[in-house]
Amino acid sequence: MKKVLFTWLLSVATTSLFAQITYGKRIEIELTDDFYSARLATFGQAGLLLKSRDENNKRRYAWYDTDLNLVEEKFLQLSNELSPRASFTNAEATYTLHANTKKGKFTLVTFTVDGRSIQQTSGQLPKKCLVGQMVILGDYAYCRATVKKRPLLFTIQLATGRVQIIPVSIGKIKSKNTNLYDLQLIEGTNEVWLYVKGVINKRTTDTFIVKLNILGNKTATLSLTEKEAKILADVSALPTKRGRFLLAGTYTIRNKYPSEGIYFGEMENDQMNYLKFYEFAQLDNFLSFLPEETQEKIERKKTRKASRGKSLEFNYYIAPHEIITRDDGYILIGEACYPTYDIRFRTEIIDGRSREIDYYVFDGYQYTHAFVVKFDFNGTPLWDESFSLRPSYKPFSPIRFMTVTTTNDNLIKMTYASRGKVVYKIIDDQGEVVQEKETEPIETLYEGDKTKWSVSDLRHWYGDYFVAHGRQEIKNKGKKNKKVDRKRQVFFMSKTMVK
């Protein structure tokens, strides 16, 4: 059985002219056979939901109030054949699609905040359907997937589980030559945009937007890079008050990842007003987080390349944030990372002889830094800034670790968790660093506790409050408390104020 422990911690605060971080109540749940795969969903001042499961795929939904008191818990038994494949959370509910990829069976589970009720809908997908993403609009779940490496777009009606396949045909491009790489709900509209990469021939690749309405129907297909020899690696769209859409993200020149620079564009009446591209090397401070000696070496290399009519390339995967609107322009924030690999060895018998073969195994994305770029209304960079980013673990797909918030006086706060600490940075509207701080480690429960390892994250909850959460191994020799004379592995949640 799981053991739930909690206490009010003494307030630990880091105080400055602009910011104060205070750690409040902490909850620990010991990691046992009854508690796996913890996931958080925050719903403002209504509370938060902690989802977990046991070894038999019995799902637990635990609801906590804003003081981290357990209010209610519910359970749902799912078949061991089903595994979570995609999830989506909005202000009203959190949705999880559990599926059996081989057989195509699925159950879509919805936890609704109002009434704290659980609904489930089951149905049938094509066999060997691997779902990559899901978003919810109205009465439908929109999903992008692959079936035997072929792209697939479909909707699931939430009430009935009815599946409707949406053909994604783009001109004469064959289905096998298209890649559905992102779905985005467009703020202030009843539309979902699907971003598609289409390989026209060996030398030409175009990026398209497929518009979908609230009824799950396709309404338009737009070309973004028909006249450009570049590929949009990711897209973030934002409607403006002038009836136009801003598009920003990263791009690559070759038909492969990672990215080589950033772009910024404006679309009106389904036509691009402009689309401007900037190599990472063109940004003044993209690598300013590096030691000065390293930056000087890079500058010398850039100069040598320029003398030969070439440019120095930097290649990163980027997790972009939503575009921030200002009175005199726009701000784009991104988190940079690169893939890492471990070397493994195996023994094989070749021609009757035993030989050791080495091979590489993907080991997640290592994050290096975050960057901030401000553009004017014509898409020209005004300034840029970067700083080191050191999350406590390497995810297996690019994700956003930072929480970005803005203040009434145009300050930008960027906060994240790193190895059991809270890290924050505040910049003003001109890119100047106003404040930066790394706090002391998040407090544990008992005197004498020593944290052996910590995998932590920080999620915005409401107002100035966040939830620090993650997994830790803690050792206590029990000199101060005989009841905890042992080593324990826990999932923890700690209410944290950043003000």
CSV table of C-alpha atoms in Angstrom, one decimal:
chain,number,residue,atom,x,y,z
A,1,MET,CA,0.0,0.0,0.0
A,2,LYS,CA,1.1,3.5,-0.7
A,3,LYS,CA,2.0,5.8,2.2
A,4,VAL,CA,1.1,9.4,2.0
A,5,LEU,CA,3.0,11.8,4.3
A,6,PHE,CA,2.7,15.6,4.6
A,7,THR,CA,3.6,18.5,6.8
A,8,TRP,CA,3.7,22.2,6.8
A,9,LEU,CA,7.3,23.2,6.1
A,10,LEU,CA,9.0,26.2,7.6
A,11,SER,CA,8.9,29.0,5.0
A,12,VAL,CA,12.1,29.1,3.0
A,13,ALA,CA,12.3,32.3,1.0
A,14,THR,CA,14.8,33.9,-1.3
A,15,THR,CA,14.1,37.6,-1.3
A,16,SER,CA,15.3,40.3,-3.7
A,17,LEU,CA,14.0,43.6,-5.0
A,18,PHE,CA,11.8,41.9,-7.6
A,19,ALA,CA,11.2,38.3,-6.6
A,20,GLN,CA,10.6,36.1,-3.6
A,21,ILE,CA,10.3,32.3,-3.6
A,22,THR,CA,8.6,30.5,-0.7
A,23,TYR,CA,8.2,26.8,-0.3
A,24,GLY,CA,4.9,25.8,1.4
A,25,LYS,CA,3.3,22.5,2.1
A,26,ARG,CA,4.9,19.3,0.7
A,27,ILE,CA,3.3,15.9,0.1
A,28,GLU,CA,5.2,12.6,-0.4
A,29,ILE,CA,3.8,9.4,-1.8
A,30,GLU,CA,6.1,6.4,-1.6
A,31,LEU,CA,6.8,4.6,-4.9
A,32,THR,CA,5.4,1.1,-4.6
A,33,ASP,CA,3.6,-1.5,-6.7
A,34,ASP,CA,0.4,0.5,-6.1
A,35,PHE,CA,1.8,3.8,-7.4
A,36,TYR,CA,3.3,4.2,-10.9
A,37,SER,CA,3.4,6.8,-13.6
A,38,ALA,CA,2.3,9.9,-11.7
A,39,ARG,CA,1.0,12.8,-13.9
A,40,LEU,CA,-0.2,16.3,-12.8
A,41,ALA,CA,-2.9,18.5,-14.2
A,42,THR,CA,-3.5,21.9,-12.7
A,43,PHE,CA,-6.8,23.7,-12.9
A,44,GLY,CA,-6.2,27.1,-11.3
A,45,GLN,CA,-7.9,27.9,-8.0
A,46,ALA,CA,-10.2,24.9,-8.5
A,47,GLY,CA,-7.4,22.6,-7.5
A,48,LEU,CA,-5.1,20.0,-9.1
A,49,LEU,CA,-5.4,16.4,-10.3
A,50,LEU,CA,-2.8,13.7,-9.7
A,51,LYS,CA,-3.2,10.7,-12.0
A,52,SER,CA,-1.4,7.4,-11.3
A,53,ARG,CA,-1.8,3.7,-11.8
A,54,ASP,CA,-0.9,0.4,-10.1
A,55,GLU,CA,0.8,-2.7,-11.6
A,56,ASN,CA,-2.6,-4.0,-12.8
A,57,ASN,CA,-3.5,-0.9,-14.7
A,58,LYS,CA,-6.0,0.4,-12.1
A,59,ARG,CA,-6.1,4.1,-12.6
A,60,ARG,CA,-6.2,6.5,-9.6
A,61,TYR,CA,-7.5,10.1,-9.9
A,62,ALA,CA,-6.7,12.1,-6.8
A,63,TRP,CA,-8.1,15.6,-6.5
A,64,TYR,CA,-6.3,18.2,-4.2
A,65,ASP,CA,-7.4,21.6,-3.2
A,66,THR,CA,-5.2,24.7,-3.2
A,67,ASP,CA,-3.8,23.8,0.2
A,68,LEU,CA,-2.7,20.4,-1.1
A,69,ASN,CA,-5.4,18.6,0.9
A,70,LEU,CA,-6.7,15.4,-0.6
A,71,VAL,CA,-10.4,16.1,-1.3
A,72,GLU,CA,-11.5,13.0,-3.3
A,73,GLU,CA,-10.0,10.1,-5.1
A,74,LYS,CA,-11.6,7.9,-7.8
A,75,PHE,CA,-10.5,4.7,-9.5
A,76,LEU,CA,-11.0,3.2,-12.9
A,77,GLN,CA,-9.9,-0.3,-14.0
A,78,LEU,CA,-8.6,-0.5,-17.5
A,79,SER,CA,-7.5,-3.6,-19.5
A,80,ASN,CA,-3.8,-4.4,-19.3
A,81,GLU,CA,-3.9,-4.4,-23.1
A,82,LEU,CA,-4.3,-0.6,-23.1
A,83,SER,CA,-1.5,2.0,-22.7
A,84,PRO,CA,-1.7,5.8,-22.6
A,85,ARG,CA,-0.9,7.1,-26.1
A,86,ALA,CA,-1.9,10.8,-26.0
A,87,SER,CA,-3.3,13.3,-23.6
A,88,PHE,CA,-4.8,16.8,-23.6
A,89,THR,CA,-5.8,19.2,-20.8
A,90,ASN,CA,-7.8,22.4,-21.0
A,91,ALA,CA,-9.6,24.5,-18.3
A,92,GLU,CA,-12.5,22.2,-18.1
A,93,ALA,CA,-11.1,18.7,-18.2
A,94,THR,CA,-8.2,16.4,-18.9
A,95,TYR,CA,-8.4,13.7,-21.6
A,96,THR,CA,-6.3,10.6,-22.0
A,97,LEU,CA,-6.4,8.2,-24.9
A,98,HIS,CA,-5.5,4.6,-23.9
A,99,ALA,CA,-5.0,2.3,-26.9
A,100,ASN,CA,-3.7,-1.1,-28.0
A,101,THR,CA,-1.6,-0.2,-31.0
A,102,LYS,CA,-1.5,-3.8,-32.5
A,103,LYS,CA,-5.3,-4.4,-32.2
A,104,GLY,CA,-6.5,-0.8,-32.6
A,105,LYS,CA,-8.8,-0.9,-29.6
A,106,PHE,CA,-9.0,2.3,-27.5
A,107,THR,CA,-10.7,3.9,-24.5
A,108,LEU,CA,-10.8,7.7,-24.2
A,109,VAL,CA,-11.0,8.7,-20.6
A,110,THR,CA,-12.2,12.2,-19.6
A,111,PHE,CA,-11.9,13.7,-16.1
A,112,THR,CA,-14.2,16.7,-15.8
A,113,VAL,CA,-13.4,19.4,-13.2
A,114,ASP,CA,-17.0,20.4,-12.7
A,115,GLY,CA,-18.4,17.6,-10.5
A,116,ARG,CA,-15.1,15.7,-10.7
A,117,SER,CA,-16.6,13.0,-12.8
A,118,ILE,CA,-15.0,10.4,-15.0
A,119,GLN,CA,-16.4,9.3,-18.4
A,120,GLN,CA,-15.0,6.7,-20.8
A,121,THR,CA,-15.7,6.0,-24.4
A,122,SER,CA,-14.4,3.0,-26.3
A,123,GLY,CA,-14.0,2.2,-30.0
A,124,GLN,CA,-11.9,0.8,-32.8
A,125,LEU,CA,-9.0,2.4,-34.6
A,126,PRO,CA,-7.1,0.9,-37.6
A,127,LYS,CA,-4.8,-1.9,-36.5
A,128,LYS,CA,-1.2,-0.9,-35.9
A,129,CYS,CA,-2.3,2.7,-35.4
A,130,LEU,CA,0.3,4.7,-33.4
A,131,VAL,CA,-1.2,7.9,-32.1
A,132,GLY,CA,1.3,10.8,-31.7
A,133,GLN,CA,-0.9,13.7,-30.6
A,134,MET,CA,-4.4,14.7,-29.6
A,135,VAL,CA,-6.2,18.0,-29.1
A,136,ILE,CA,-9.8,18.6,-28.1
A,137,LEU,CA,-12.2,21.1,-29.8
A,138,GLY,CA,-15.9,21.0,-29.1
A,139,ASP,CA,-17.3,17.5,-29.2
A,140,TYR,CA,-14.3,16.0,-31.0
A,141,ALA,CA,-10.8,14.7,-30.3
A,142,TYR,CA,-8.5,15.4,-33.2
A,143,CYS,CA,-5.6,12.9,-33.5
A,144,ARG,CA,-2.6,12.6,-35.8
A,145,ALA,CA,-1.1,9.2,-36.1
A,146,THR,CA,0.7,6.7,-38.3
A,147,VAL,CA,-0.3,3.3,-39.6
A,148,LYS,CA,2.6,1.2,-40.9
A,149,LYS,CA,4.6,4.5,-41.3
A,150,ARG,CA,1.8,6.1,-43.3
A,151,PRO,CA,0.3,9.4,-41.9
A,152,LEU,CA,-3.3,9.3,-40.6
A,153,LEU,CA,-5.6,12.1,-39.3
A,154,PHE,CA,-8.9,11.2,-37.6
A,155,THR,CA,-11.4,12.5,-35.1
A,156,ILE,CA,-13.1,10.7,-32.2
A,157,GLN,CA,-16.6,11.9,-31.2
A,158,LEU,CA,-16.4,12.2,-27.4
A,159,ALA,CA,-19.9,11.1,-26.7
A,160,THR,CA,-20.1,8.0,-28.9
A,161,GLY,CA,-16.5,7.0,-29.7
A,162,ARG,CA,-17.2,7.2,-33.4
A,163,VAL,CA,-14.0,7.4,-35.5
A,164,GLN,CA,-13.9,9.5,-38.6
A,165,ILE,CA,-10.9,9.4,-40.9
A,166,ILE,CA,-10.0,12.8,-42.5
A,167,PRO,CA,-8.1,12.4,-45.8
A,168,VAL,CA,-5.0,14.6,-46.0
A,169,SER,CA,-4.5,14.9,-49.7
A,170,ILE,CA,-2.3,17.7,-50.9
A,171,GLY,CA,-2.2,18.1,-54.7
A,172,LYS,CA,-0.3,15.4,-56.3
A,173,ILE,CA,1.9,14.6,-53.3
A,174,LYS,CA,1.5,10.9,-52.3
A,175,SER,CA,0.4,10.1,-48.8
A,176,LYS,CA,3.7,8.3,-48.1
A,177,ASN,CA,5.5,11.5,-48.9
A,178,THR,CA,3.7,13.6,-46.3
A,179,ASN,CA,4.5,14.1,-42.6
A,180,LEU,CA,1.9,15.3,-40.1
A,181,TYR,CA,4.1,16.9,-37.5
A,182,ASP,CA,1.9,19.1,-35.3
A,183,LEU,CA,-1.7,20.0,-34.4
A,184,GLN,CA,-2.5,23.4,-32.8
A,185,LEU,CA,-5.7,24.9,-31.4
A,186,ILE,CA,-5.9,28.5,-32.7
A,187,GLU,CA,-6.7,30.9,-29.9
A,188,GLY,CA,-9.9,32.8,-30.3
A,189,THR,CA,-11.2,30.7,-33.2
A,190,ASN,CA,-13.0,27.4,-33.6
A,191,GLU,CA,-10.2,25.9,-35.7
A,192,VAL,CA,-7.5,23.3,-35.4
A,193,TRP,CA,-4.5,23.8,-37.7
A,194,LEU,CA,-2.6,20.7,-38.9
A,195,TYR,CA,1.0,21.3,-40.0
A,196,VAL,CA,2.1,19.1,-42.8
A,197,LYS,CA,5.5,18.6,-44.5
A,198,GLY,CA,5.1,17.4,-48.1
A,199,VAL,CA,8.0,16.1,-50.2
A,200,ILE,CA,7.3,17.2,-53.8
A,201,ASN,CA,10.5,15.8,-55.3
A,202,LYS,CA,14.0,15.0,-54.2
A,203,ARG,CA,15.0,18.7,-54.1
A,204,THR,CA,11.7,20.3,-53.1
A,205,THR,CA,9.8,20.1,-49.8
A,206,ASP,CA,6.9,22.4,-48.9
A,207,THR,CA,5.2,23.2,-45.6
A,208,PHE,CA,1.4,23.3,-45.5
A,209,ILE,CA,-1.4,24.3,-43.1
A,210,VAL,CA,-4.6,22.2,-43.2
A,211,LYS,CA,-7.5,24.0,-41.5
A,212,LEU,CA,-10.1,21.9,-39.6
A,213,ASN,CA,-13.4,23.3,-38.2
A,214,ILE,CA,-15.2,22.5,-35.0
A,215,LEU,CA,-17.2,19.8,-36.7
A,216,GLY,CA,-14.1,17.9,-37.7
A,217,ASN,CA,-14.2,18.9,-41.4
A,218,LYS,CA,-11.3,20.1,-43.5
A,219,THR,CA,-11.9,23.7,-44.7
A,220,ALA,CA,-8.7,24.8,-46.4
A,221,THR,CA,-5.1,23.8,-47.3
A,222,LEU,CA,-2.5,26.6,-47.5
A,223,SER,CA,1.1,26.5,-48.7
A,224,LEU,CA,3.6,28.4,-46.5
A,225,THR,CA,7.0,27.8,-48.2
A,226,GLU,CA,6.2,27.2,-51.8
A,227,LYS,CA,8.7,29.9,-52.9
A,228,GLU,CA,11.2,29.2,-50.2
A,229,ALA,CA,14.1,26.7,-50.3
A,230,LYS,CA,13.5,26.1,-46.6
A,231,ILE,CA,11.4,23.7,-44.4
A,232,LEU,CA,9.6,24.9,-41.3
A,233,ALA,CA,10.6,22.5,-38.5
A,234,ASP,CA,7.9,23.8,-36.1
A,235,VAL,CA,5.2,26.4,-36.2
A,236,SER,CA,3.5,28.5,-33.5
A,237,ALA,CA,0.6,30.6,-34.7
A,238,LEU,CA,-1.1,33.5,-33.0
A,239,PRO,CA,-4.1,35.6,-34.2
A,240,THR,CA,-3.7,39.4,-33.8
A,241,LYS,CA,-6.2,42.1,-33.2
A,242,ARG,CA,-5.8,43.2,-36.8
A,243,GLY,CA,-7.4,40.0,-38.2
A,244,ARG,CA,-4.0,38.6,-39.1
A,245,PHE,CA,-2.0,35.6,-37.9
A,246,LEU,CA,1.6,35.6,-36.7
A,247,LEU,CA,3.8,32.5,-37.5
A,248,ALA,CA,7.1,31.9,-35.8
A,249,GLY,CA,9.3,29.0,-35.1
A,250,THR,CA,12.5,27.3,-36.5
A,251,TYR,CA,13.5,26.1,-39.9
A,252,THR,CA,16.0,23.9,-41.7
A,253,ILE,CA,17.4,24.0,-45.2
A,254,ARG,CA,17.9,20.4,-45.8
A,255,ASN,CA,15.2,17.8,-45.6
A,256,LYS,CA,16.2,16.7,-42.1
A,257,TYR,CA,16.4,17.9,-38.5
A,258,PRO,CA,17.7,19.7,-36.5
A,259,SER,CA,16.9,23.4,-37.1
A,260,GLU,CA,19.4,25.9,-38.5
A,261,GLY,CA,17.6,29.2,-37.6
A,262,ILE,CA,14.4,31.0,-36.7
A,263,TYR,CA,11.7,32.6,-38.9
A,264,PHE,CA,8.9,35.1,-38.4
A,265,GLY,CA,6.0,35.8,-40.6
A,266,GLU,CA,2.5,37.3,-41.0
A,267,MET,CA,-0.5,35.8,-42.8
A,268,GLU,CA,-3.6,37.7,-43.9
A,269,ASN,CA,-6.6,36.2,-45.8
A,270,ASP,CA,-4.7,32.9,-46.1
A,271,GLN,CA,-1.8,34.7,-47.9
A,272,MET,CA,1.7,35.4,-46.5
A,273,ASN,CA,2.4,39.1,-46.1
A,274,TYR,CA,6.0,38.2,-45.3
A,275,LEU,CA,8.1,35.3,-44.1
A,276,LYS,CA,11.6,36.2,-42.9
A,277,PHE,CA,14.4,33.7,-42.0
A,278,TYR,CA,17.4,34.2,-39.7
A,279,GLU,CA,20.2,31.8,-39.0
A,280,PHE,CA,21.1,31.2,-35.4
A,281,ALA,CA,24.5,32.6,-36.1
A,282,GLN,CA,22.9,35.9,-37.2
A,283,LEU,CA,21.5,36.5,-33.7
A,284,ASP,CA,23.9,38.6,-31.6
A,285,ASN,CA,23.5,36.7,-28.4
A,286,PHE,CA,22.3,33.3,-29.3
A,287,LEU,CA,25.4,31.7,-27.7
A,288,SER,CA,26.1,34.3,-25.1
A,289,PHE,CA,25.5,31.7,-22.4
A,290,LEU,CA,28.8,30.0,-23.3
A,291,PRO,CA,32.1,31.0,-21.6
A,292,GLU,CA,33.8,34.0,-23.2
A,293,GLU,CA,36.7,31.9,-24.4
A,294,THR,CA,34.4,29.6,-26.3
A,295,GLN,CA,32.5,32.5,-27.8
A,296,GLU,CA,35.7,34.1,-29.0
A,297,LYS,CA,36.6,30.8,-30.8
A,298,ILE,CA,33.2,30.7,-32.4
A,299,GLU,CA,33.6,34.3,-33.6
A,300,ARG,CA,36.9,33.6,-35.2
A,301,LYS,CA,35.5,30.6,-36.9
A,302,LYS,CA,32.6,32.7,-38.2
A,303,THR,CA,35.0,35.2,-39.6
A,304,ARG,CA,37.0,32.5,-41.4
A,305,LYS,CA,33.8,31.1,-42.9
A,306,ALA,CA,32.6,34.6,-44.0
A,307,SER,CA,35.9,35.3,-45.7
A,308,ARG,CA,35.2,32.2,-47.9
A,309,GLY,CA,31.7,33.3,-48.6
A,310,LYS,CA,30.2,30.8,-46.2
A,311,SER,CA,28.3,30.9,-43.0
A,312,LEU,CA,28.8,29.0,-39.8
A,313,GLU,CA,25.9,26.7,-39.0
A,314,PHE,CA,24.5,25.9,-35.6
A,315,ASN,CA,22.0,23.0,-35.4
A,316,TYR,CA,19.5,22.6,-32.5
A,317,TYR,CA,16.1,21.2,-31.8
A,318,ILE,CA,13.9,23.9,-30.4
A,319,ALA,CA,10.9,23.8,-28.1
A,320,PRO,CA,9.1,27.1,-28.9
A,321,HIS,CA,6.8,29.0,-26.5
A,322,GLU,CA,3.7,31.0,-27.5
A,323,ILE,CA,4.4,34.4,-29.1
A,324,ILE,CA,4.2,37.3,-26.7
A,325,THR,CA,2.5,40.5,-28.0
A,326,ARG,CA,3.9,43.9,-27.1
A,327,ASP,CA,2.9,47.5,-28.1
A,328,ASP,CA,5.9,47.8,-30.4
A,329,GLY,CA,6.4,44.2,-31.6
A,330,TYR,CA,6.5,40.5,-30.6
A,331,ILE,CA,8.7,38.3,-28.5
A,332,LEU,CA,9.6,34.7,-29.3
A,333,ILE,CA,11.1,32.4,-26.6
A,334,GLY,CA,12.6,28.9,-27.3
A,335,GLU,CA,14.5,26.2,-25.5
A,336,ALA,CA,17.4,24.6,-27.3
A,337,CYS,CA,18.5,21.0,-27.1
A,338,TYR,CA,20.3,18.2,-29.0
A,339,PRO,CA,20.0,14.4,-29.2
A,340,THR,CA,22.3,12.3,-27.1
A,341,TYR,CA,23.3,8.6,-27.5
A,342,ASP,CA,24.8,5.9,-25.4
A,343,ILE,CA,27.3,3.3,-26.7
A,344,ARG,CA,26.2,-0.2,-26.0
A,345,PHE,CA,28.0,-3.5,-26.7
A,346,ARG,CA,26.8,-6.9,-27.7
A,347,THR,CA,28.6,-10.2,-28.5
A,348,GLU,CA,27.9,-11.9,-31.9
A,349,ILE,CA,29.3,-15.0,-33.5
A,350,ILE,CA,30.7,-14.2,-36.9
A,351,ASP,CA,32.3,-16.9,-39.0
A,352,GLY,CA,32.6,-19.1,-35.9
A,353,ARG,CA,34.3,-16.4,-33.9
A,354,SER,CA,33.0,-14.3,-31.0
A,355,ARG,CA,33.1,-10.6,-31.7
A,356,GLU,CA,32.1,-7.6,-29.6
A,357,ILE,CA,29.9,-5.2,-31.6
A,358,ASP,CA,29.3,-1.6,-30.4
A,359,TYR,CA,26.1,0.3,-31.3
A,360,TYR,CA,24.3,3.5,-30.3
A,361,VAL,CA,21.1,3.8,-28.4
A,362,PHE,CA,19.1,7.1,-28.2
A,363,ASP,CA,19.4,8.6,-24.7
A,364,GLY,CA,17.2,11.6,-24.8
A,365,TYR,CA,17.6,15.3,-25.5
A,366,GLN,CA,20.2,17.3,-23.6
A,367,TYR,CA,19.1,20.9,-23.1
A,368,THR,CA,21.7,23.7,-23.4
A,369,HIS,CA,20.1,27.1,-23.2
A,370,ALA,CA,17.0,29.2,-23.8
A,371,PHE,CA,16.8,32.3,-26.1
A,372,VAL,CA,14.5,35.3,-26.3
A,373,VAL,CA,14.1,37.4,-29.5
A,374,LYS,CA,12.1,40.5,-30.0
A,375,PHE,CA,10.8,41.4,-33.4
A,376,ASP,CA,9.2,44.6,-34.7
A,377,PHE,CA,5.9,44.6,-36.6
A,378,ASN,CA,7.8,43.9,-39.9
A,379,GLY,CA,9.5,40.7,-38.5
A,380,THR,CA,13.0,42.3,-38.0
A,381,PRO,CA,14.9,41.3,-34.9
A,382,LEU,CA,15.4,44.2,-32.4
A,383,TRP,CA,17.4,42.3,-29.8
A,384,ASP,CA,18.0,38.8,-28.5
A,385,GLU,CA,19.2,37.2,-25.3
A,386,SER,CA,20.1,33.7,-24.2
A,387,PHE,CA,20.9,31.9,-20.9
A,388,SER,CA,21.9,28.5,-19.7
A,389,LEU,CA,19.2,25.9,-19.1
A,390,ARG,CA,19.9,22.8,-17.0
A,391,PRO,CA,16.8,20.6,-16.4
A,392,SER,CA,17.1,17.6,-14.2
A,393,TYR,CA,16.5,15.0,-16.8
A,394,LYS,CA,16.7,14.4,-20.6
A,395,PRO,CA,13.2,13.9,-22.2
A,396,PHE,CA,12.7,11.6,-25.2
A,397,SER,CA,11.1,14.4,-27.3
A,398,PRO,CA,11.6,18.2,-27.2
A,399,ILE,CA,9.4,19.7,-24.5
A,400,ARG,CA,9.1,23.0,-22.7
A,401,PHE,CA,10.6,23.0,-19.2
A,402,MET,CA,10.2,26.7,-18.5
A,403,THR,CA,7.1,28.5,-17.3
A,404,VAL,CA,6.9,32.0,-18.9
A,405,THR,CA,4.7,34.7,-17.4
A,406,THR,CA,4.5,38.4,-18.0
A,407,THR,CA,3.8,41.3,-15.6
A,408,ASN,CA,1.9,44.6,-15.9
A,409,ASP,CA,5.2,46.5,-16.1
A,410,ASN,CA,6.3,44.4,-19.2
A,411,LEU,CA,8.8,42.2,-17.3
A,412,ILE,CA,9.1,38.6,-18.5
A,413,LYS,CA,9.6,35.9,-15.8
A,414,MET,CA,11.1,32.5,-16.8
A,415,THR,CA,11.0,29.8,-14.1
A,416,TYR,CA,11.9,26.1,-14.1
A,417,ALA,CA,13.1,23.3,-11.8
A,418,SER,CA,16.6,21.9,-11.9
A,419,ARG,CA,17.8,19.0,-9.7
A,420,GLY,CA,15.5,19.9,-6.8
A,421,LYS,CA,16.1,23.6,-7.0
A,422,VAL,CA,14.0,26.5,-8.5
A,423,VAL,CA,15.7,28.6,-11.1
A,424,TYR,CA,14.3,31.9,-12.4
A,425,LYS,CA,15.3,34.7,-14.6
A,426,ILE,CA,13.6,38.1,-15.2
A,427,ILE,CA,14.2,40.3,-18.2
A,428,ASP,CA,12.7,43.6,-19.2
A,429,ASP,CA,11.2,44.7,-22.5
A,430,GLN,CA,14.6,45.7,-23.9
A,431,GLY,CA,16.3,42.3,-23.2
A,432,GLU,CA,18.1,43.5,-20.1
A,433,VAL,CA,18.5,40.9,-17.2
A,434,VAL,CA,16.7,42.4,-14.2
A,435,GLN,CA,17.1,39.5,-11.8
A,436,GLU,CA,18.3,35.9,-11.8
A,437,LYS,CA,18.5,33.4,-9.0
A,438,GLU,CA,18.9,29.7,-8.2
A,439,THR,CA,17.3,28.8,-4.8
A,440,GLU,CA,18.4,26.4,-2.2
A,441,PRO,CA,17.1,22.8,-2.7
A,442,ILE,CA,13.4,22.2,-2.2
A,443,GLU,CA,12.9,21.1,1.4
A,444,THR,CA,12.1,17.5,2.3
A,445,LEU,CA,9.9,16.3,5.2
A,446,TYR,CA,12.2,15.3,8.0
A,447,GLU,CA,15.2,16.6,9.8
A,448,GLY,CA,18.2,14.5,8.8
A,449,ASP,CA,16.9,13.8,5.3
A,450,LYS,CA,19.5,13.6,2.6
A,451,THR,CA,18.5,13.6,-1.1
A,452,LYS,CA,20.5,11.0,-3.1
A,453,TRP,CA,18.9,11.9,-6.4
A,454,SER,CA,16.1,14.1,-7.7
A,455,VAL,CA,14.1,14.4,-10.9
A,456,SER,CA,12.0,17.5,-10.6
A,457,ASP,CA,9.7,19.8,-12.6
A,458,LEU,CA,7.8,23.0,-11.9
A,459,ARG,CA,4.3,23.7,-13.2
A,460,HIS,CA,2.4,27.0,-12.9
A,461,TRP,CA,-0.8,26.6,-10.8
A,462,TYR,CA,-2.5,29.9,-10.4
A,463,GLY,CA,-1.5,33.5,-9.7
A,464,ASP,CA,2.0,33.5,-8.2
A,465,TYR,CA,1.8,29.8,-7.2
A,466,PHE,CA,3.5,26.9,-8.8
A,467,VAL,CA,3.7,23.1,-8.0
A,468,ALA,CA,7.2,21.7,-7.7
A,469,HIS,CA,7.0,17.9,-8.2
A,470,GLY,CA,9.0,14.9,-9.2
A,471,ARG,CA,10.7,11.8,-7.9
A,472,GLN,CA,13.4,11.6,-5.2
A,473,GLU,CA,15.4,9.0,-3.3
A,474,ILE,CA,16.0,10.2,0.2
A,475,LYS,CA,18.1,8.7,3.0
A,476,ASN,CA,17.7,9.3,6.7
A,477,LYS,CA,19.8,7.6,9.3
A,478,GLY,CA,17.2,8.3,11.9
A,479,LYS,CA,19.4,10.1,14.4
A,480,LYS,CA,16.8,12.8,14.8
A,481,ASN,CA,13.7,10.7,14.0
A,482,LYS,CA,13.7,6.9,14.6
A,483,LYS,CA,10.6,6.5,12.5
A,484,VAL,CA,12.4,7.3,9.3
A,485,ASP,CA,15.6,5.3,9.8
A,486,ARG,CA,15.6,4.1,6.2
A,487,LYS,CA,16.0,4.9,2.5
A,488,ARG,CA,12.8,5.9,0.7
A,489,GLN,CA,11.9,6.6,-3.0
A,490,VAL,CA,9.0,9.1,-3.3
A,491,PHE,CA,6.9,11.2,-5.6
A,492,PHE,CA,6.6,14.6,-4.1
A,493,MET,CA,4.5,17.8,-4.6
A,494,SER,CA,5.4,21.1,-3.0
A,495,LYS,CA,3.3,24.3,-3.3
A,496,THR,CA,5.7,27.1,-4.3
A,497,MET,CA,5.2,30.8,-4.5
A,498,VAL,CA,7.2,32.9,-6.9
A,499,LYS,CA,6.4,36.6,-6.4
